[in-house]
CSV table of C-alpha atoms and ligand atoms in Angstrom, one decimal:
chain,number,residue,atom,x,y,z
A,30,MET,CA,-106.5,43.2,-145.0
A,31,PRO,CA,-104.9,40.3,-146.5
A,32,ASP,CA,-106.9,38.6,-149.2
A,33,THR,CA,-108.5,35.9,-147.0
A,34,GLU,CA,-111.9,37.2,-147.3
A,35,GLY,CA,-115.0,35.7,-148.6
A,36,PRO,CA,-115.2,34.6,-152.4
A,37,THR,CA,-117.0,37.9,-153.4
A,38,ALA,CA,-115.2,40.5,-151.1
A,39,SER,CA,-113.8,43.4,-153.0
A,40,PRO,CA,-111.9,46.8,-152.1
A,41,HIS,CA,-115.4,48.4,-152.0
A,42,SER,CA,-116.9,45.9,-149.6
A,43,PRO,CA,-117.5,46.8,-146.0
A,44,SER,CA,-115.0,45.8,-143.5
A,45,ILE,CA,-116.8,44.3,-140.5
A,46,LEU,CA,-115.0,43.3,-137.2
A,47,VAL,CA,-116.8,40.3,-135.2
A,48,THR,CA,-116.1,39.9,-131.6
A,49,GLY,CA,-117.0,36.6,-130.1
A,50,ALA,CA,-116.3,35.0,-133.6
A,51,THR,CA,-115.3,31.6,-132.4
A,52,GLY,CA,-118.7,31.3,-130.4
A,53,ASN,CA,-122.0,29.7,-131.1
A,54,LEU,CA,-123.4,33.0,-132.6
A,55,GLY,CA,-120.3,34.5,-133.8
A,56,ARG,CA,-119.5,31.6,-136.0
A,57,GLU,CA,-122.9,32.0,-137.8
A,58,ILE,CA,-122.3,35.6,-138.3
A,59,VAL,CA,-118.8,35.3,-139.8
A,60,ALA,CA,-120.1,32.6,-142.1
A,61,ARG,CA,-123.0,34.8,-143.4
A,62,LEU,CA,-120.9,37.9,-143.9
A,63,ALA,CA,-118.4,36.2,-145.8
A,64,VAL,CA,-121.3,34.9,-148.1
A,65,ARG,CA,-122.5,38.4,-148.5
A,66,GLY,CA,-119.1,39.5,-149.8
A,67,ALA,CA,-118.2,41.5,-146.7
A,68,ARG,CA,-114.4,42.0,-145.5
A,69,VAL,CA,-114.4,40.1,-142.0
A,70,ARG,CA,-112.1,40.3,-139.3
A,71,CYS,CA,-112.3,38.2,-136.3
A,72,LEU,CA,-111.0,38.9,-132.6
A,73,THR,CA,-110.1,35.7,-130.8
A,74,ARG,CA,-108.1,35.0,-127.5
A,75,GLU,CA,-107.5,31.5,-129.3
A,76,ARG,CA,-104.2,31.0,-131.1
A,77,GLY,CA,-105.2,28.5,-134.0
A,78,ALA,CA,-108.7,29.6,-134.2
A,79,ALA,CA,-108.4,30.9,-137.7
A,80,ARG,CA,-110.8,29.7,-140.3
A,81,PRO,CA,-111.0,30.4,-144.1
A,82,GLY,CA,-113.1,33.4,-145.2
A,83,ALA,CA,-112.1,36.1,-142.6
A,84,GLU,CA,-108.8,37.6,-141.2
A,85,TRP,CA,-108.2,36.5,-137.8
A,86,VAL,CA,-106.6,38.6,-135.2
A,87,ALA,CA,-105.4,37.6,-131.8
A,88,GLY,CA,-106.6,39.5,-128.8
A,89,ASP,CA,-108.7,39.8,-125.4
A,90,LEU,CA,-111.6,42.5,-125.3
A,91,THR,CA,-110.1,43.8,-122.3
A,92,ASP,CA,-106.6,44.6,-124.0
A,93,PRO,CA,-106.9,48.2,-125.5
A,94,GLY,CA,-103.8,47.5,-127.8
A,95,ALA,CA,-105.5,44.4,-129.3
A,96,VAL,CA,-108.8,46.2,-129.9
A,97,ARG,CA,-106.9,49.1,-131.5
A,98,ARG,CA,-105.0,47.0,-133.9
A,99,ALA,CA,-108.5,45.0,-134.8
A,100,LEU,CA,-110.3,48.3,-135.4
A,101,VAL,CA,-107.8,49.7,-138.1
A,102,GLY,CA,-109.8,50.2,-141.3
A,103,ILE,CA,-113.2,48.8,-139.9
A,104,ASP,CA,-116.5,50.1,-141.0
A,105,ALA,CA,-118.8,48.4,-138.5
A,106,VAL,CA,-118.1,46.1,-135.4
A,107,PHE,CA,-120.3,43.4,-133.8
A,108,VAL,CA,-119.6,43.8,-130.2
A,109,ILE,CA,-120.3,41.2,-127.4
A,110,TRP,CA,-119.4,41.4,-123.8
A,111,PRO,CA,-119.0,38.0,-122.4
A,112,LEU,CA,-117.7,39.2,-118.9
A,113,LEU,CA,-119.6,39.4,-115.7
A,114,THR,CA,-118.6,43.0,-115.0
A,115,SER,CA,-118.5,46.0,-117.2
A,116,ALA,CA,-115.7,47.8,-115.5
A,117,PRO,CA,-113.0,46.3,-117.7
A,118,ALA,CA,-115.1,47.6,-120.7
A,119,HIS,CA,-113.8,51.2,-120.4
A,120,ALA,CA,-110.7,50.6,-122.6
A,121,LEU,CA,-113.1,48.9,-125.3
A,122,ILE,CA,-115.3,51.7,-125.4
A,123,ALA,CA,-112.4,54.4,-125.4
A,124,GLU,CA,-111.0,52.5,-128.5
A,125,LEU,CA,-114.4,52.3,-130.2
A,126,ALA,CA,-115.0,56.0,-129.6
A,127,ALA,CA,-111.5,56.8,-131.2
A,128,ALA,CA,-112.1,54.7,-134.3
A,129,ALA,CA,-115.9,55.6,-134.4
A,130,PRO,CA,-117.0,52.6,-136.4
A,131,ARG,CA,-120.8,51.8,-136.6
A,132,VAL,CA,-121.4,49.6,-133.5
A,133,VAL,CA,-123.8,46.8,-133.2
A,134,TYR,CA,-123.8,45.5,-129.4
A,135,LEU,CA,-125.5,42.1,-128.6
A,136,SER,CA,-127.6,42.5,-125.6
A,137,SER,CA,-130.2,40.6,-123.6
A,138,SER,CA,-134.0,40.6,-124.0
A,139,ALA,CA,-134.0,40.5,-120.2
A,140,VAL,CA,-132.9,44.1,-120.2
A,141,ASP,CA,-136.0,46.0,-118.4
A,142,ASP,CA,-135.8,49.7,-119.2
A,143,GLU,CA,-138.6,50.6,-116.7
A,144,ALA,CA,-136.5,48.6,-113.8
A,145,ALA,CA,-134.7,50.5,-111.0
A,146,GLU,CA,-132.4,47.7,-110.9
A,147,GLN,CA,-131.9,44.7,-113.3
A,148,SER,CA,-132.8,41.0,-112.3
A,149,ASP,CA,-129.4,39.7,-112.2
A,150,PRO,CA,-125.7,40.3,-112.8
A,151,ILE,CA,-125.8,39.1,-116.5
A,152,VAL,CA,-128.6,41.4,-117.3
A,153,ARG,CA,-127.1,44.1,-115.2
A,154,VAL,CA,-123.9,44.0,-117.3
A,155,HIS,CA,-125.9,44.3,-120.7
A,156,ALA,CA,-127.6,47.3,-119.3
A,157,GLU,CA,-124.4,48.9,-118.3
A,158,MET,CA,-122.8,48.4,-121.6
A,159,GLU,CA,-125.7,49.6,-123.4
A,160,ALA,CA,-125.4,52.8,-121.3
A,161,LEU,CA,-121.5,53.1,-121.7
A,162,LEU,CA,-121.8,52.9,-125.4
A,163,HIS,CA,-124.5,55.5,-125.7
A,164,ASP,CA,-122.6,57.8,-123.1
A,165,ALA,CA,-119.5,57.5,-125.4
A,166,GLY,CA,-121.7,58.9,-128.3
A,167,LEU,CA,-121.3,55.8,-130.4
A,168,ARG,CA,-125.2,55.6,-131.1
A,169,PRO,CA,-125.0,51.7,-131.1
A,170,VAL,CA,-127.7,49.4,-132.8
A,171,VAL,CA,-128.5,47.3,-129.9
A,172,LEU,CA,-129.9,43.6,-130.4
A,173,ARG,CA,-131.4,42.3,-127.3
A,174,SER,CA,-131.3,38.5,-127.7
A,175,ASP,CA,-133.5,35.9,-125.9
A,176,THR,CA,-131.9,32.8,-124.7
A,177,LEU,CA,-130.0,31.3,-127.7
A,178,ALA,CA,-131.3,27.8,-128.6
A,179,SER,CA,-127.6,27.0,-129.0
A,180,ASN,CA,-127.2,27.0,-125.3
A,181,ALA,CA,-128.7,23.4,-125.3
A,182,ARG,CA,-125.5,22.3,-126.6
A,183,GLY,CA,-124.4,22.3,-123.1
A,184,TRP,CA,-126.7,19.4,-122.3
A,185,ALA,CA,-125.1,17.2,-125.2
A,186,SER,CA,-123.0,15.0,-122.7
A,187,GLN,CA,-126.0,14.3,-120.4
A,188,VAL,CA,-128.3,13.4,-123.4
A,189,ARG,CA,-125.8,11.0,-124.4
A,190,ALA,CA,-125.3,9.5,-120.8
A,191,GLY,CA,-129.2,9.1,-120.2
A,192,ASP,CA,-132.7,10.3,-120.4
A,193,VAL,CA,-132.4,13.0,-117.9
A,194,VAL,CA,-131.1,16.7,-118.2
A,195,SER,CA,-130.6,18.2,-114.8
A,196,GLY,CA,-129.4,21.9,-114.1
A,197,PRO,CA,-130.6,25.2,-112.4
A,198,ASP,CA,-134.1,25.9,-113.6
A,199,MET,CA,-134.8,29.2,-115.8
A,200,ALA,CA,-138.1,31.0,-116.2
A,201,PRO,CA,-139.6,30.3,-119.5
A,202,THR,CA,-138.9,32.9,-122.5
A,203,ALA,CA,-139.2,32.8,-126.2
A,204,VAL,CA,-135.9,30.8,-127.0
A,205,VAL,CA,-134.4,32.1,-130.2
A,206,ASP,CA,-132.3,30.2,-133.0
A,207,GLU,CA,-129.0,31.8,-133.2
A,208,ARG,CA,-129.0,31.5,-136.8
A,209,ASP,CA,-132.2,34.0,-136.7
A,210,VAL,CA,-130.1,36.2,-134.6
A,211,ALA,CA,-127.1,36.0,-137.0
A,212,ASP,CA,-129.4,36.9,-139.9
A,213,ALA,CA,-130.5,40.0,-138.0
A,214,ALA,CA,-127.0,40.9,-137.0
A,215,VAL,CA,-125.8,40.7,-140.6
A,216,ALA,CA,-128.7,42.9,-141.6
A,217,VAL,CA,-127.8,45.7,-139.3
A,218,LEU,CA,-124.1,45.2,-139.7
A,219,LEU,CA,-124.5,46.0,-143.3
A,220,ASP,CA,-127.1,48.7,-143.0
A,221,ASP,CA,-124.6,51.5,-143.5
A,222,ARG,CA,-127.5,54.1,-144.1
A,223,GLY,CA,-129.3,53.1,-140.7
A,224,ARG,CA,-132.6,52.4,-142.4
A,225,LEU,CA,-133.3,49.5,-140.0
A,226,GLY,CA,-133.0,51.8,-137.0
A,227,ALA,CA,-131.1,51.8,-133.7
A,228,GLY,CA,-133.3,49.6,-131.7
A,229,PRO,CA,-133.4,48.1,-129.2
A,230,HIS,CA,-134.4,45.3,-131.6
A,231,VAL,CA,-135.9,42.5,-129.2
A,232,LEU,CA,-135.0,39.0,-130.8
A,233,THR,CA,-137.1,36.3,-129.9
A,234,GLY,CA,-138.3,33.0,-131.0
A,235,PRO,CA,-142.0,32.3,-131.8
A,236,GLU,CA,-142.7,30.1,-128.8
A,237,VAL,CA,-142.1,30.7,-125.0
A,238,LEU,CA,-140.4,27.6,-123.5
A,239,GLY,CA,-138.9,26.6,-120.1
A,240,ARG,CA,-136.2,24.1,-119.8
A,241,ALA,CA,-138.6,21.2,-119.6
A,242,GLY,CA,-140.1,22.3,-122.8
A,243,GLN,CA,-136.8,22.6,-124.7
A,244,VAL,CA,-135.8,19.2,-123.3
A,245,ALA,CA,-138.9,17.4,-124.5
A,246,ARG,CA,-138.5,18.9,-128.0
A,247,LEU,CA,-135.0,17.7,-128.1
A,248,GLY,CA,-136.2,14.4,-127.1
A,249,ALA,CA,-138.8,14.4,-129.7
A,250,ALA,CA,-136.3,15.2,-132.4
A,251,LEU,CA,-134.3,12.3,-131.2
A,252,GLY,CA,-137.1,10.0,-131.0
A,253,ARG,CA,-136.3,9.6,-127.0
A,254,ASP,CA,-138.3,10.4,-123.9
A,255,LEU,CA,-136.1,13.1,-122.2
A,256,ARG,CA,-137.0,14.9,-119.4
A,257,PHE,CA,-135.7,17.9,-117.5
A,258,VAL,CA,-135.0,17.6,-113.6
A,259,ALA,CA,-134.5,21.3,-111.9
A,260,LEU,CA,-132.1,21.2,-109.3
A,261,ALA,CA,-132.5,23.5,-106.1
A,262,PRO,CA,-130.0,26.4,-106.3
A,263,GLY,CA,-127.6,24.9,-103.8
A,264,LEU,CA,-127.2,21.6,-105.5
A,265,ALA,CA,-127.0,23.5,-108.9
A,266,ARG,CA,-124.2,25.5,-107.5
A,267,SER,CA,-122.4,22.5,-106.3
A,268,ARG,CA,-122.7,20.5,-109.5
A,269,MET,CA,-121.5,23.4,-111.5
A,270,LEU,CA,-118.6,23.9,-109.4
A,271,ALA,CA,-117.6,20.4,-109.4
A,272,ASP,CA,-117.8,20.5,-113.3
A,273,GLY,CA,-115.1,23.0,-113.2
A,274,ARG,CA,-117.3,26.4,-114.1
A,275,PRO,CA,-115.6,29.2,-112.5
A,276,GLU,CA,-117.2,30.6,-109.2
A,277,PRO,CA,-118.4,34.0,-110.5
A,278,LEU,CA,-120.1,32.4,-113.7
A,279,VAL,CA,-121.7,29.8,-111.3
A,280,GLU,CA,-123.1,32.7,-108.9
A,281,ALA,CA,-124.5,34.6,-112.0
A,282,LEU,CA,-126.2,31.7,-113.4
A,283,VAL,CA,-127.6,30.7,-110.0
A,284,ALA,CA,-128.8,34.4,-109.6
A,285,ALA,CA,-130.5,34.2,-113.2
A,286,SER,CA,-132.2,31.0,-112.2
A,287,GLU,CA,-133.6,32.6,-109.1
A,288,ARG,CA,-134.3,35.9,-110.1
A,289,ARG,CA,-134.9,36.4,-113.8
A,290,PRO,CA,-138.5,36.7,-114.3
A,291,ALA,CA,-140.4,34.8,-117.0
A,292,SER,CA,-141.1,36.7,-120.1
A,293,ARG,CA,-144.1,36.0,-122.4
A,294,ARG,CA,-142.9,38.4,-125.0
A,295,VAL,CA,-142.7,37.1,-128.5
A,296,THR,CA,-141.8,39.9,-131.1
A,297,ASP,CA,-141.5,40.1,-134.8
A,298,HIS,CA,-138.1,41.8,-134.7
A,299,VAL,CA,-136.2,38.8,-136.3
A,300,GLU,CA,-138.6,38.9,-139.3
A,301,ARG,CA,-138.1,43.0,-139.6
A,302,LEU,CA,-134.4,42.6,-139.8
A,303,ALA,CA,-134.0,39.3,-141.6
A,304,GLY,CA,-136.9,39.5,-143.7
A,305,ARG,CA,-138.4,36.1,-142.8
A,306,PRO,CA,-140.0,34.8,-139.6
A,307,ALA,CA,-137.9,33.2,-136.4
A,308,GLY,CA,-137.7,29.5,-136.5
A,309,THR,CA,-138.8,27.3,-133.6
A,310,PHE,CA,-136.7,25.5,-131.1
A,311,ALA,CA,-138.4,22.2,-132.3
A,312,ARG,CA,-136.7,22.8,-135.9
A,313,TRP,CA,-133.4,23.8,-134.2
A,314,ALA,CA,-133.4,20.4,-132.4
A,315,LEU,CA,-134.4,18.5,-135.4
A,316,GLU,CA,-131.5,20.1,-137.4
A,317,HIS,CA,-129.1,19.6,-134.6
A,318,THR,CA,-129.6,15.9,-133.8
A,319,ALA,CA,-126.3,14.6,-134.5
A,320,GLU,CA,-124.6,16.8,-132.1
A,321,PHE,CA,-126.6,14.7,-129.2
A,322,ARG,CA,-126.0,11.3,-130.4
B,16,NAP,N1,-126.3,32.6,-124.9
B,16,NAP,C1,-127.3,33.4,-124.6
B,16,NAP,O1,-128.5,32.8,-124.5
B,16,NAP,C2,-127.4,34.8,-125.0
B,16,NAP,C3,-128.4,35.5,-124.7
B,16,NAP,C4,-128.5,37.0,-124.9
B,16,NAP,C5,-127.1,37.6,-125.3
B,16,NAP,N2,-126.1,36.6,-125.3
B,16,NAP,C6,-124.4,37.3,-125.5
B,16,NAP,O2,-124.0,36.7,-126.8
B,16,NAP,C7,-122.6,36.5,-126.5
B,16,NAP,C8,-122.4,35.3,-127.4
B,16,NAP,O3,-123.0,34.2,-126.9
B,16,NAP,P1,-122.4,32.7,-127.4
B,16,NAP,O4,-123.5,31.5,-127.0
B,16,NAP,O5,-122.1,32.7,-129.0
B,16,NAP,O6,-121.1,32.5,-126.6
B,16,NAP,P2,-120.0,31.3,-126.6
B,16,NAP,O7,-120.5,30.3,-127.8
B,16,NAP,O8,-119.8,30.9,-125.2
B,16,NAP,O9,-118.8,32.2,-127.1
B,16,NAP,C9,-118.3,33.2,-126.3
B,16,NAP,C10,-117.3,34.0,-127.2
B,16,NAP,O10,-116.7,34.9,-126.4
B,16,NAP,C11,-115.5,35.1,-126.7
B,16,NAP,N3,-114.7,35.6,-125.6
B,16,NAP,C12,-114.8,35.3,-124.3
B,16,NAP,N4,-114.2,36.3,-123.6
B,16,NAP,C13,-113.4,36.9,-124.3
B,16,NAP,C14,-112.6,38.0,-124.0
B,16,NAP,N5,-112.1,38.2,-122.7
B,16,NAP,N6,-111.9,38.7,-125.1
B,16,NAP,C15,-112.3,38.4,-126.2
B,16,NAP,N7,-113.3,37.4,-126.6
B,16,NAP,C16,-113.8,36.6,-125.8
B,16,NAP,C17,-115.0,33.9,-127.1
B,16,NAP,O11,-113.9,34.0,-128.1
B,16,NAP,P3,-112.4,33.2,-128.0
B,16,NAP,O12,-112.7,32.1,-126.8
B,16,NAP,O13,-112.1,32.9,-129.2
B,16,NAP,O14,-111.4,34.4,-127.4
B,16,NAP,C18,-116.2,33.2,-127.9
B,16,NAP,O15,-116.2,33.4,-129.3
B,16,NAP,C19,-122.6,36.2,-125.1
B,16,NAP,O16,-121.3,36.3,-124.4
B,16,NAP,C20,-123.6,37.1,-124.4
B,16,NAP,O17,-123.0,38.3,-124.0
B,16,NAP,C21,-126.1,35.4,-125.1
């Protein structure tokens, strides 16, 4: 790799490939790996996304050539799969199997090992990705994340415009701070002896919250009386389509809102991996007020 790594990287530092590196979670992982002295390579479709502290390579997760180039010399890979079907993942899996790095896969806490069928398309894709990685003999470390607190960024324009946040409702779960998921991911990415185990590690926050609870806590952080208004599925669908969201994504979100069950599950897996307890959504809100003003 060129000498664009973090300040303490050395030729003996592990080389880590991060997919989804420009995203809410990926950005946090890249920053932490650089501080820890890892050599970091990031895969992005965006030209001009490069930032200091890592090597940036252009490519799509569905492009086997790009994935092959990105994997050269890599010890461990943080894999996300943001697509709504697992079918195009076969090329990625084949490249991973050929290069044989350690694989950390970011899945969903909504995956239900006991269910004959997963609740909705997004969860189904994560369950299929876990199975594909296992079946390819990659022995992935699986992180099953709860809803990321950073999803609340999607409400910023509504919060700036008024006191009501509306959208499809989602069953309550233990929303997790993406910085906690990043700490857990970094711990397993750097765990070259596998001491932390393959999981699935179920990463949750400490408190079960619905949309209304999240919006109320965001309001408290901003010193405002914000409230959430749940839209019926038909109205939520037409609003999201009018906002320009792709139809398959809109259908997947509506299905999640209608079918994903509530979860009261709160785990200590962030603490087990990261060495400190997970933070609350209220703390996340207090630390991100500037993004909502
Ligand atoms: N958000 C949640 O509540 C949640 C919960 C559990 C699991 N997850 C998983 O976590 C992942 C990351 O979440 P996030 O909130 O950080 O996502 P995000 O902010 O929406 O970022 C999405 C990332 O995916 C990358 N990407 C999208 N399509 C790609 C493609 N075809 N090839 C290569 N890269 C592609 C984007 O990179 P470029 O645009 O730079 O190419 C971007 O870095 C999700 O995709 C999901 O699978 C999320």
